[in-house]
């Protein structure tokens, strides 16, 4: 007995010594900066982190709270300027090309060609992630901003059908208000106001006109009567909103809809992801339709990650994240959690819920029906977006500001800050 005990101890010591002398396999890490901090966003990020973990790469999270990434973009820029760039970051829209032009981004051409990204992605997505023929970002999901969510229980109880036109919307809102329920959810956070405004602008016009306004930085178009009408609708909709409209975080607004404190809500379909984490299911507890007048259009925001090319020390891990994130299997699972839809043309719409299917199919119709979100950085550079958002917010909260003044102010901002593409 004594002997076997001694053998056992010796074996342990030897094993320990061997383990100590074996070169330790340091786990590789990847520092990722993003703004996904709500429950569903967290779950979606965790799915990516778990996939990396299976490859022995540790996702080191650098999440910065704040809807629409207002804080995250500031942190990202200051980390970059102070030489502490993350390995990977959520960077959206034309900024991708601007940053690539400055030589800040790792080229992902090998991952792209090995995985046939050119054929796999929608054409709009494919051009979004390239600069001068090089692939410089990995797309993860397409969000639809022109989505009207509604609480089914309230609609069923009041015998209402989801509104397809503004006249139907007004009738439903009237009825809901009479029943003592707030018809339309809204927060006065500036980005949430401009998210609503851009859908109203699309509803009053077309993707082509919308692009002239937000993408071209064309000051003259801001005086168009369609802009006046969208602004007036923005203000009129306040009669259906909570009084006063508070600066509520979007996750909390989702909770109001889940609880049935409000009946409808215009928000990007990340709201669907969040409602799902609250035990709500599409077509059971809630439904979604396009914002009235926009059913044929897709007001989109594409979530993308870039890899910062500092010293190439993390290139292997960076490429792995890119490859995994765009793979068919991760795309299907990630987008289901996040509320967005796949960036891939080979995704199967029959596996999607009704909100996602409508979004994916509409996006699939191509550029003529697509409008890039201003608020979510798809249309113009950050400065112009922020300036327009501030004016819209001012107009929304202060009823004394006439629409014409807002139009004039935005036109002069567009003249001063815009025109990135106006010479095209
Ligand atoms: C992003 C989404 C995010 C939402 C709310 C949008 O700009 O594209 O991924 O869920 O902001 O933070």
PDB file of N, CA and C and ligand atoms in Angstrom, residues 35-36 41 66-68 90 92 143 191 250 270 301 303 338 376, ligand 1:
ATOM      1  N   UNK A  35     -20.128  47.887 -29.981  1.00  0.00           N
ATOM      2  CA  UNK A  35     -21.082  48.548 -29.093  1.00  0.00           C
ATOM      3  C   UNK A  35     -22.293  47.670 -28.797  1.00  0.00           C
ATOM      4  N   UNK A  36     -22.042  46.372 -28.754  1.00  0.00           N
ATOM      5  CA  UNK A  36     -23.158  45.463 -28.504  1.00  0.00           C
ATOM      6  C   UNK A  36     -23.244  45.117 -27.020  1.00  0.00           C
ATOM      7  N   UNK A  41     -27.651  41.775 -28.186  1.00  0.00           N
ATOM      8  CA  UNK A  41     -26.369  42.105 -28.814  1.00  0.00           C
ATOM      9  C   UNK A  41     -25.252  41.288 -28.169  1.00  0.00           C
ATOM     10  N   UNK A  66     -23.867  52.102 -25.527  1.00  0.00           N
ATOM     11  CA  UNK A  66     -24.435  53.278 -26.208  1.00  0.00           C
ATOM     12  C   UNK A  66     -25.006  52.883 -27.542  1.00  0.00           C
ATOM     13  N   UNK A  67     -26.344  52.981 -27.667  1.00  0.00           N
ATOM     14  CA  UNK A  67     -27.025  52.620 -28.904  1.00  0.00           C
ATOM     15  C   UNK A  67     -26.411  53.345 -30.089  1.00  0.00           C
ATOM     16  N   UNK A  68     -26.397  52.663 -31.235  1.00  0.00           N
ATOM     17  CA  UNK A  68     -25.888  53.218 -32.486  1.00  0.00           C
ATOM     18  C   UNK A  68     -24.402  53.565 -32.425  1.00  0.00           C
ATOM     19  N   UNK A  90     -15.869  47.195 -34.724  1.00  0.00           N
ATOM     20  CA  UNK A  90     -17.095  47.386 -35.494  1.00  0.00           C
ATOM     21  C   UNK A  90     -16.954  48.757 -36.170  1.00  0.00           C
ATOM     22  N   UNK A  92     -18.590  50.931 -39.578  1.00  0.00           N
ATOM     23  CA  UNK A  92     -19.716  50.761 -40.495  1.00  0.00           C
ATOM     24  C   UNK A  92     -19.699  51.789 -41.629  1.00  0.00           C
ATOM     25  N   UNK A 143     -29.262  45.005 -41.225  1.00  0.00           N
ATOM     26  CA  UNK A 143     -30.434  45.416 -40.458  1.00  0.00           C
ATOM     27  C   UNK A 143     -31.383  46.220 -41.347  1.00  0.00           C
ATOM     28  N   UNK A 191     -30.221  59.954 -31.715  1.00  0.00           N
ATOM     29  CA  UNK A 191     -30.116  58.943 -32.784  1.00  0.00           C
ATOM     30  C   UNK A 191     -31.443  58.223 -33.001  1.00  0.00           C
ATOM     31  N   UNK A 250     -32.822  52.345 -26.039  1.00  0.00           N
ATOM     32  CA  UNK A 250     -33.679  51.562 -26.943  1.00  0.00           C
ATOM     33  C   UNK A 250     -34.083  50.221 -26.343  1.00  0.00           C
ATOM     34  N   UNK A 270     -32.836  45.267 -34.952  1.00  0.00           N
ATOM     35  CA  UNK A 270     -32.145  44.757 -33.762  1.00  0.00           C
ATOM     36  C   UNK A 270     -33.148  44.669 -32.613  1.00  0.00           C
ATOM     37  N   UNK A 301     -28.740  49.063 -42.732  1.00  0.00           N
ATOM     38  CA  UNK A 301     -27.476  49.307 -42.057  1.00  0.00           C
ATOM     39  C   UNK A 301     -26.772  47.953 -41.996  1.00  0.00           C
ATOM     40  N   UNK A 303     -23.834  45.684 -40.423  1.00  0.00           N
ATOM     41  CA  UNK A 303     -22.807  45.565 -39.393  1.00  0.00           C
ATOM     42  C   UNK A 303     -21.577  44.904 -39.996  1.00  0.00           C
ATOM     43  N   UNK A 338     -29.446  38.226 -33.578  1.00  0.00           N
ATOM     44  CA  UNK A 338     -29.247  39.677 -33.633  1.00  0.00           C
ATOM     45  C   UNK A 338     -30.453  40.433 -34.184  1.00  0.00           C
ATOM     46  N   UNK A 376     -27.247  55.357 -39.032  1.00  0.00           N
ATOM     47  CA  UNK A 376     -26.374  54.223 -38.718  1.00  0.00           C
ATOM     48  C   UNK A 376     -25.158  54.193 -39.623  1.00  0.00           C
TER      49      UNK A 376
HETATM   50  C1  LIG B   1     -26.085  48.705 -35.213  1.00  0.00           C
HETATM   51  C2  LIG B   1     -26.758  47.522 -34.552  1.00  0.00           C
HETATM   52  C3  LIG B   1     -27.058  47.839 -33.111  1.00  0.00           C
HETATM   53  C4  LIG B   1     -27.848  49.126 -33.016  1.00  0.00           C
HETATM   54  C5  LIG B   1     -28.230  49.536 -31.602  1.00  0.00           C
HETATM   55  C6  LIG B   1     -26.865  49.975 -34.985  1.00  0.00           C
HETATM   56  O1  LIG B   1     -26.135  51.081 -35.457  1.00  0.00           O
HETATM   57  O2  LIG B   1     -25.960  48.482 -36.599  1.00  0.00           O
HETATM   58  O3  LIG B   1     -25.959  46.381 -34.634  1.00  0.00           O
HETATM   59  O4  LIG B   1     -27.739  46.770 -32.515  1.00  0.00           O
HETATM   60  O5  LIG B   1     -27.101  50.170 -33.592  1.00  0.00           O
HETATM   61  O6  LIG B   1     -27.098  49.792 -30.849  1.00  0.00           O
END
